[in-house]
């Protein structure tokens, strides 16, 4: 391994450190998650992915036609599509699809045996379906998480040959106070739906077997702790058949004339996608990773999670050269937020992760005004208007 987990030099708690020199652009490590799950709205809108690993089940051409709305669209170089439809299998009981028999077997052995929707209640709606509908009613796109990840996490414990070990792996992610868990749980739902937490908890308890070994997680405090867990540790996963086709097609080494035609085709295709679909291009979901979750945040990260295999297997890539014993940090914020003011970044990190960032970038901007980027823009706009009024 290129890394080890130890007490962090920069914050109270653990961090991820390099054990030897890691060169920029190299893979630091790869890791499969404890559990992963596609977002409910993403699946509902036709983003067809493996129910276990999120690998696309559409061909690149099917994907392009759906996203552009152009059913006659023909992708050149179809051999660059990586989707293997001949390997797709379905659960014989509930019909969910997997990219391969291997994924189907992994899902069944880890959590699906308990979660298969073959048993219906008197109303004809499975409690798990009721829970997912409740979640969808309080968590609209753009999605950032799903309560169904918690369901799979607990089913994993119940199906584990060593439940105590599986519980300890789960508790590794829980390290806040009850009040902090409550704050994060409400933040995940948003202020508009604070009153829905009790209803969501009720649906959750009805959908999960009330087994002694997971009873600590079924109380309201336990449920809030699990919501806080996925809110602070859930890593977004994105897969796409078009992106894989794009990467292979643009790296074929075509003659200049052919490459120019391909580039024009791709530009037009993405214009059509933008008009028809907007920014929602990928199969999207969330996952929990044991090793990646130990990486702390930095506003100048030296590593970045990516998904090179077009499924939920995470690859951590070095963004710069990393020296032995240097801490490996990722960004908990998106690229746009990273470019905002220090106050904006720290405000979002405090609201979503309950910590104040003291990285090198934040320390260098310590004397900047304590205003958000929006407030800064408002001030600039007001100043411009004032100057314009004065000049008139």
Short mmCIF file of C-alpha atoms in Angstrom, two decimals:
data_model
loop_
_atom_site.label_atom_id
_atom_site.label_comp_id
_atom_site.label_asym_id
_atom_site.label_seq_id
_atom_site.Cartn_x
_atom_site.Cartn_y
_atom_site.Cartn_z
CA UNK A 1 0.00 0.00 0.00
CA UNK A 2 1.07 3.57 -0.70
CA UNK A 3 -0.81 4.90 2.32
CA UNK A 4 -1.52 4.41 6.01
CA UNK A 5 -4.05 5.85 8.45
CA UNK A 6 -2.67 7.63 11.50
CA UNK A 7 -3.26 10.61 13.77
CA UNK A 8 -3.49 13.74 11.64
CA UNK A 9 -0.94 16.55 12.03
CA UNK A 10 -3.48 19.17 11.00
CA UNK A 11 -6.75 18.34 12.77
CA UNK A 12 -7.94 16.43 15.80
CA UNK A 13 -8.45 12.86 14.63
CA UNK A 14 -7.10 10.54 11.96
CA UNK A 15 -5.79 11.24 8.50
CA UNK A 16 -4.45 9.43 5.44
CA UNK A 17 -0.68 9.63 4.84
CA UNK A 18 1.66 8.58 2.06
CA UNK A 19 4.20 5.92 2.98
CA UNK A 20 6.37 6.64 -0.07
CA UNK A 21 6.67 9.21 -2.84
CA UNK A 22 3.60 9.31 -5.09
CA UNK A 23 3.89 10.96 -8.49
CA UNK A 24 1.30 13.35 -9.92
CA UNK A 25 -1.33 11.54 -12.00
CA UNK A 26 -0.70 8.11 -10.47
CA UNK A 27 -3.29 5.93 -8.78
CA UNK A 28 -2.74 6.10 -5.02
CA UNK A 29 -5.10 3.18 -4.34
CA UNK A 30 -8.32 1.59 -5.57
CA UNK A 31 -11.18 0.48 -3.36
CA UNK A 32 -14.61 -1.14 -3.59
CA UNK A 33 -17.24 0.28 -1.20
CA UNK A 34 -18.90 -1.36 1.78
CA UNK A 35 -22.19 -0.53 0.06
CA UNK A 36 -23.37 1.67 -2.80
CA UNK A 37 -26.76 2.67 -4.14
CA UNK A 38 -28.13 4.56 -7.13
CA UNK A 39 -30.16 7.69 -6.40
CA UNK A 40 -33.94 6.99 -6.61
CA UNK A 41 -34.82 9.89 -8.94
CA UNK A 42 -31.83 9.09 -11.14
CA UNK A 43 -33.12 5.54 -11.64
CA UNK A 44 -36.70 6.72 -12.13
CA UNK A 45 -35.66 9.04 -14.97
CA UNK A 46 -34.25 6.12 -16.96
CA UNK A 47 -30.57 6.14 -16.02
CA UNK A 48 -30.18 2.39 -16.33
CA UNK A 49 -27.41 1.07 -14.07
CA UNK A 50 -26.40 -2.15 -12.35
CA UNK A 51 -28.32 -2.46 -9.07
CA UNK A 52 -25.07 -3.34 -7.31
CA UNK A 53 -22.09 -1.52 -8.85
CA UNK A 54 -23.82 1.24 -10.90
CA UNK A 55 -22.15 0.13 -14.13
CA UNK A 56 -24.22 1.35 -17.11
CA UNK A 57 -26.66 -1.13 -18.66
CA UNK A 58 -27.35 1.04 -21.72
CA UNK A 59 -25.15 1.05 -24.78
CA UNK A 60 -23.49 4.36 -25.59
CA UNK A 61 -25.90 4.80 -28.53
CA UNK A 62 -28.97 4.13 -26.37
CA UNK A 63 -27.60 6.57 -23.84
CA UNK A 64 -26.95 9.24 -26.48
CA UNK A 65 -30.43 8.84 -27.96
CA UNK A 66 -32.10 9.18 -24.56
CA UNK A 67 -30.07 12.21 -23.50
CA UNK A 68 -30.44 14.05 -26.83
CA UNK A 69 -34.04 12.98 -27.45
CA UNK A 70 -32.99 12.06 -31.02
CA UNK A 71 -34.03 8.43 -31.58
CA UNK A 72 -32.42 8.28 -35.03
CA UNK A 73 -28.96 9.26 -33.74
CA UNK A 74 -26.20 6.88 -34.87
CA UNK A 75 -22.90 6.92 -32.99
CA UNK A 76 -19.81 6.39 -35.17
CA UNK A 77 -17.28 3.79 -34.06
CA UNK A 78 -19.77 1.63 -32.09
CA UNK A 79 -16.89 -0.70 -31.24
CA UNK A 80 -15.80 1.93 -28.69
CA UNK A 81 -18.88 1.20 -26.56
CA UNK A 82 -17.89 -0.74 -23.41
CA UNK A 83 -21.38 -1.95 -22.36
CA UNK A 84 -21.72 -5.75 -22.51
CA UNK A 85 -25.47 -6.29 -22.75
CA UNK A 86 -25.08 -10.04 -23.19
CA UNK A 87 -23.88 -10.28 -19.57
CA UNK A 88 -26.87 -8.47 -18.03
CA UNK A 89 -28.93 -10.64 -15.64
CA UNK A 90 -32.02 -10.03 -13.50
CA UNK A 91 -33.21 -11.18 -10.08
CA UNK A 92 -35.78 -13.91 -10.77
CA UNK A 93 -37.86 -12.72 -7.80
CA UNK A 94 -38.01 -8.93 -8.04
CA UNK A 95 -36.56 -8.22 -11.49
CA UNK A 96 -33.78 -5.77 -10.61
CA UNK A 97 -30.93 -5.83 -13.13
CA UNK A 98 -27.23 -6.45 -12.74
CA UNK A 99 -24.34 -6.02 -15.17
CA UNK A 100 -23.16 -9.61 -14.60
CA UNK A 101 -23.75 -12.79 -12.64
CA UNK A 102 -20.81 -11.76 -10.45
CA UNK A 103 -22.55 -8.55 -9.33
CA UNK A 104 -25.81 -10.41 -8.81
CA UNK A 105 -24.03 -12.92 -6.57
CA UNK A 106 -22.23 -10.22 -4.60
CA UNK A 107 -25.47 -8.31 -4.04
CA UNK A 108 -27.37 -11.41 -2.96
CA UNK A 109 -24.68 -12.48 -0.50
CA UNK A 110 -24.15 -8.99 0.95
CA UNK A 111 -27.69 -7.53 1.29
CA UNK A 112 -30.18 -8.47 -1.43
CA UNK A 113 -31.35 -11.72 0.15
CA UNK A 114 -33.08 -9.61 2.83
CA UNK A 115 -34.08 -6.71 0.59
CA UNK A 116 -35.57 -8.52 -2.41
CA UNK A 117 -39.03 -7.06 -3.01
CA UNK A 118 -40.76 -10.41 -3.50
CA UNK A 119 -42.83 -10.19 -0.27
CA UNK A 120 -45.69 -7.69 -0.44
CA UNK A 121 -47.81 -6.37 2.43
CA UNK A 122 -51.65 -6.22 2.41
CA UNK A 123 -51.76 -2.92 0.53
CA UNK A 124 -49.63 -4.36 -2.25
CA UNK A 125 -46.77 -1.92 -1.59
CA UNK A 126 -43.55 -3.19 -0.06
CA UNK A 127 -42.37 -1.22 3.02
CA UNK A 128 -39.05 -0.59 1.25
CA UNK A 129 -40.91 1.00 -1.64
CA UNK A 130 -42.88 3.13 0.81
CA UNK A 131 -39.62 4.25 2.45
CA UNK A 132 -38.11 5.16 -0.93
CA UNK A 133 -41.21 7.16 -1.87
CA UNK A 134 -41.05 9.02 1.46
CA UNK A 135 -37.40 9.85 0.79
CA UNK A 136 -38.13 11.04 -2.75
CA UNK A 137 -40.80 13.37 -1.39
CA UNK A 138 -38.23 15.18 0.76
CA UNK A 139 -35.14 14.91 -1.43
CA UNK A 140 -35.60 16.19 -4.97
CA UNK A 141 -32.93 16.38 -7.68
CA UNK A 142 -30.16 17.35 -7.79
CA UNK A 143 -29.63 14.39 -5.46
CA UNK A 144 -26.75 14.09 -3.02
CA UNK A 145 -27.76 11.04 -0.98
CA UNK A 146 -30.38 8.36 -0.36
CA UNK A 147 -31.79 6.66 2.72
CA UNK A 148 -31.62 3.38 0.78
CA UNK A 149 -27.86 3.37 1.36
CA UNK A 150 -28.60 3.01 5.08
CA UNK A 151 -30.97 0.15 4.34
CA UNK A 152 -28.24 -1.73 2.47
CA UNK A 153 -25.74 -0.96 5.21
CA UNK A 154 -27.96 -2.56 7.87
CA UNK A 155 -28.88 -5.51 5.63
CA UNK A 156 -25.16 -6.05 5.16
CA UNK A 157 -24.81 -6.36 8.95
CA UNK A 158 -27.72 -8.81 9.20
CA UNK A 159 -26.40 -10.99 6.35
CA UNK A 160 -22.78 -10.89 7.51
CA UNK A 161 -21.21 -14.13 8.81
CA UNK A 162 -19.67 -11.88 11.48
CA UNK A 163 -22.29 -9.22 12.44
CA UNK A 164 -20.14 -7.79 15.25
CA UNK A 165 -17.32 -7.02 12.80
CA UNK A 166 -19.79 -5.47 10.34
CA UNK A 167 -21.22 -3.30 13.14
CA UNK A 168 -17.74 -2.09 14.09
CA UNK A 169 -17.06 -1.20 10.46
CA UNK A 170 -20.26 0.85 10.47
CA UNK A 171 -19.44 2.54 13.77
CA UNK A 172 -16.09 3.59 12.33
CA UNK A 173 -18.00 6.27 10.43
CA UNK A 174 -19.89 7.50 13.54
CA UNK A 175 -17.85 9.87 15.71
CA UNK A 176 -20.08 12.84 16.52
CA UNK A 177 -22.30 13.75 19.47
CA UNK A 178 -26.04 13.11 19.50
CA UNK A 179 -26.69 16.84 19.04
CA UNK A 180 -24.33 17.01 16.07
CA UNK A 181 -25.99 13.95 14.52
CA UNK A 182 -29.39 15.62 14.92
CA UNK A 183 -28.13 18.84 13.34
CA UNK A 184 -26.60 17.01 10.37
CA UNK A 185 -29.71 14.84 9.90
CA UNK A 186 -31.96 17.90 9.67
CA UNK A 187 -29.46 19.62 7.39
CA UNK A 188 -29.56 16.63 5.03
CA UNK A 189 -33.33 16.95 4.67
CA UNK A 190 -33.35 20.76 4.59
CA UNK A 191 -35.30 23.24 6.71
CA UNK A 192 -38.43 22.86 4.56
CA UNK A 193 -38.78 19.22 5.61
CA UNK A 194 -37.64 19.23 9.24
CA UNK A 195 -41.03 17.95 10.31
CA UNK A 196 -40.64 14.92 8.03
CA UNK A 197 -37.81 13.35 10.03
CA UNK A 198 -40.20 11.53 12.36
CA UNK A 199 -42.26 10.25 9.41
CA UNK A 200 -39.11 9.13 7.59
CA UNK A 201 -37.93 7.32 10.74
CA UNK A 202 -41.30 5.57 11.04
CA UNK A 203 -41.10 4.36 7.42
CA UNK A 204 -37.49 3.30 7.99
CA UNK A 205 -38.31 1.17 11.04
CA UNK A 206 -41.20 -0.51 9.22
CA UNK A 207 -38.91 -1.43 6.31
CA UNK A 208 -36.06 -2.97 8.35
CA UNK A 209 -36.18 -6.28 10.26
CA UNK A 210 -36.19 -5.49 14.00
CA UNK A 211 -33.24 -7.70 14.83
CA UNK A 212 -31.42 -7.44 18.16
CA UNK A 213 -27.99 -6.82 16.63
CA UNK A 214 -29.09 -3.64 14.80
CA UNK A 215 -31.57 -2.33 17.37
CA UNK A 216 -29.21 0.50 18.35
CA UNK A 217 -29.61 1.90 14.84
CA UNK A 218 -33.42 1.74 14.81
CA UNK A 219 -34.02 4.31 17.56
CA UNK A 220 -34.48 7.94 16.55
CA UNK A 221 -30.97 8.76 17.82
CA UNK A 222 -29.55 5.78 15.95
CA UNK A 223 -31.39 6.74 12.77
CA UNK A 224 -30.14 10.34 12.99
CA UNK A 225 -26.63 9.01 13.48
CA UNK A 226 -26.95 6.96 10.28
CA UNK A 227 -28.28 9.94 8.34
CA UNK A 228 -25.32 11.97 9.61
CA UNK A 229 -23.04 9.09 8.63
CA UNK A 230 -24.13 9.05 4.98
CA UNK A 231 -24.30 12.85 4.90
CA UNK A 232 -20.68 13.30 5.96
CA UNK A 233 -19.09 10.14 4.49
CA UNK A 234 -21.15 9.37 1.41
CA UNK A 235 -19.04 9.65 -1.75
CA UNK A 236 -20.85 10.47 -4.97
CA UNK A 237 -20.46 7.91 -7.77
CA UNK A 238 -21.02 8.70 -11.44
CA UNK A 239 -20.90 6.35 -14.43
CA UNK A 240 -21.66 6.88 -18.12
CA UNK A 241 -21.58 4.79 -21.31
CA UNK A 242 -21.15 7.94 -23.41
CA UNK A 243 -18.06 9.07 -21.49
CA UNK A 244 -16.45 5.66 -22.00
CA UNK A 245 -17.27 5.73 -25.70
CA UNK A 246 -15.93 9.30 -25.91
CA UNK A 247 -12.62 8.38 -24.25
CA UNK A 248 -12.02 5.40 -26.50
CA UNK A 249 -13.19 7.09 -29.70
CA UNK A 250 -11.08 10.22 -29.21
CA UNK A 251 -7.97 8.15 -28.48
CA UNK A 252 -8.12 5.95 -31.56
CA UNK A 253 -5.41 7.90 -33.39
CA UNK A 254 -7.64 8.71 -36.35
CA UNK A 255 -6.39 10.57 -39.44
CA UNK A 256 -6.83 14.34 -39.10
CA UNK A 257 -9.84 14.52 -41.44
CA UNK A 258 -11.69 11.74 -39.57
CA UNK A 259 -10.77 13.25 -36.21
CA UNK A 260 -12.18 16.60 -37.30
CA UNK A 261 -15.48 14.98 -38.32
CA UNK A 262 -15.63 13.10 -35.01
CA UNK A 263 -14.96 16.29 -33.03
CA UNK A 264 -17.76 18.10 -34.86
CA UNK A 265 -20.13 15.18 -34.23
CA UNK A 266 -19.29 15.14 -30.51
CA UNK A 267 -19.69 18.92 -30.17
CA UNK A 268 -23.12 18.77 -31.82
CA UNK A 269 -24.16 15.78 -29.69
CA UNK A 270 -23.29 17.57 -26.44
CA UNK A 271 -25.13 20.69 -27.66
CA UNK A 272 -28.22 18.54 -28.20
CA UNK A 273 -27.80 16.89 -24.81
CA UNK A 274 -27.53 20.29 -23.13
CA UNK A 275 -30.75 21.45 -24.80
CA UNK A 276 -32.71 18.26 -24.03
CA UNK A 277 -31.29 17.05 -20.71
CA UNK A 278 -29.08 19.78 -19.24
CA UNK A 279 -26.32 18.80 -16.82
CA UNK A 280 -27.75 15.46 -15.67
CA UNK A 281 -25.58 13.22 -17.83
CA UNK A 282 -24.53 10.32 -15.59
CA UNK A 283 -25.89 7.38 -13.70
CA UNK A 284 -25.49 8.80 -10.20
CA UNK A 285 -25.41 7.29 -6.75
CA UNK A 286 -23.55 7.25 -3.46
CA UNK A 287 -21.21 4.84 -1.69
CA UNK A 288 -19.33 4.35 1.58
CA UNK A 289 -15.60 3.62 1.43
CA UNK A 290 -13.51 2.48 4.39
CA UNK A 291 -10.15 3.92 3.28
CA UNK A 292 -11.24 6.94 1.23
CA UNK A 293 -13.40 8.14 4.14
CA UNK A 294 -10.26 8.61 6.26
CA UNK A 295 -8.97 11.31 3.89
CA UNK A 296 -9.44 14.78 5.38
CA UNK A 297 -10.53 17.90 3.50
CA UNK A 298 -8.24 20.58 2.11
CA UNK A 299 -9.20 23.57 -0.07
CA UNK A 300 -6.01 22.82 -2.05
CA UNK A 301 -6.39 19.02 -2.35
CA UNK A 302 -3.51 16.83 -3.48
CA UNK A 303 -5.76 13.90 -4.44
CA UNK A 304 -9.11 13.34 -6.14
CA UNK A 305 -11.54 10.38 -6.23
CA UNK A 306 -12.38 9.16 -9.74
CA UNK A 307 -14.16 6.15 -11.24
CA UNK A 308 -11.90 4.79 -13.95
CA UNK A 309 -13.70 1.44 -14.19
CA UNK A 310 -17.12 3.00 -14.89
CA UNK A 311 -18.62 1.36 -11.81
CA UNK A 312 -18.49 1.98 -8.05
CA UNK A 313 -14.81 1.00 -7.73
CA UNK A 314 -13.04 4.18 -6.57
CA UNK A 315 -9.60 5.20 -7.78
CA UNK A 316 -7.82 7.90 -5.77
CA UNK A 317 -5.61 9.93 -8.13
CA UNK A 318 -2.70 12.19 -7.10
CA UNK A 319 -3.22 15.78 -8.30
CA UNK A 320 0.40 16.67 -7.56
CA UNK A 321 3.58 14.96 -6.37
CA UNK A 322 3.10 13.72 -2.80
CA UNK A 323 6.10 13.20 -0.55
CA UNK A 324 6.53 10.38 2.00
CA UNK A 325 4.70 11.16 5.29
CA UNK A 326 2.69 13.94 3.62
CA UNK A 327 -1.03 13.90 4.41
CA UNK A 328 -3.28 12.96 1.50
CA UNK A 329 -6.28 15.29 1.34
CA UNK A 330 -9.29 15.53 -0.93
CA UNK A 331 -11.89 18.26 -1.30
CA UNK A 332 -15.31 17.81 0.29
CA UNK A 333 -16.50 20.75 -1.83
CA UNK A 334 -17.13 20.88 -5.57
CA UNK A 335 -14.83 22.81 -7.90
CA UNK A 336 -17.14 25.81 -8.07
CA UNK A 337 -17.38 26.14 -4.28
CA UNK A 338 -13.61 25.80 -3.92
CA UNK A 339 -13.22 29.02 -5.92
CA UNK A 340 -15.52 30.96 -3.62
CA UNK A 341 -14.48 33.08 -0.64
CA UNK A 342 -12.92 31.64 2.51
CA UNK A 343 -16.05 32.54 4.46
CA UNK A 344 -18.28 30.73 1.91
CA UNK A 345 -16.13 27.59 1.99
CA UNK A 346 -15.92 27.47 5.79
CA UNK A 347 -19.65 28.16 6.13
CA UNK A 348 -20.55 25.23 3.87
CA UNK A 349 -18.09 22.89 5.58
CA UNK A 350 -19.44 23.83 9.01
CA UNK A 351 -23.05 23.34 7.92
CA UNK A 352 -22.46 19.99 6.21
CA UNK A 353 -19.53 18.49 8.13
CA UNK A 354 -19.35 20.49 11.40
CA UNK A 355 -15.72 21.60 11.24
CA UNK A 356 -13.87 24.81 10.49
CA UNK A 357 -11.21 24.41 7.82
CA UNK A 358 -7.73 25.62 8.74
CA UNK A 359 -5.89 24.48 5.63
CA UNK A 360 -3.08 26.54 4.09
CA UNK A 361 -5.47 28.33 1.72
CA UNK A 362 -7.91 29.24 4.50
CA UNK A 363 -5.09 30.43 6.77
CA UNK A 364 -3.64 32.61 4.00
CA UNK A 365 -7.05 34.25 3.58
CA UNK A 366 -7.70 34.71 7.31
CA UNK A 367 -7.80 38.51 6.99
CA UNK A 368 -10.35 38.49 4.17
CA UNK A 369 -13.81 39.93 4.98
CA UNK A 370 -16.19 37.48 6.64
CA UNK A 371 -18.79 37.61 3.90
CA UNK A 372 -20.06 34.92 1.55
CA UNK A 373 -19.34 35.05 -2.16
CA UNK A 374 -22.99 36.04 -2.74
CA UNK A 375 -22.64 38.93 -0.30
CA UNK A 376 -19.43 39.98 -2.05
CA UNK A 377 -21.24 40.01 -5.40
CA UNK A 378 -24.11 42.00 -3.86
CA UNK A 379 -21.62 44.54 -2.48
CA UNK A 380 -19.88 44.84 -5.88
CA UNK A 381 -23.25 45.27 -7.58
CA UNK A 382 -24.32 47.93 -5.06
CA UNK A 383 -20.99 49.75 -5.45
CA UNK A 384 -21.28 49.71 -9.23
CA UNK A 385 -24.81 51.06 -9.04
CA UNK A 386 -23.70 53.78 -6.60
CA UNK A 387 -20.81 54.85 -8.85
CA UNK A 388 -23.11 54.83 -11.88
CA UNK A 389 -25.68 56.96 -10.05
CA UNK A 390 -23.01 59.42 -8.91
CA UNK A 391 -21.64 59.77 -12.44
CA UNK A 392 -25.13 60.52 -13.72
#
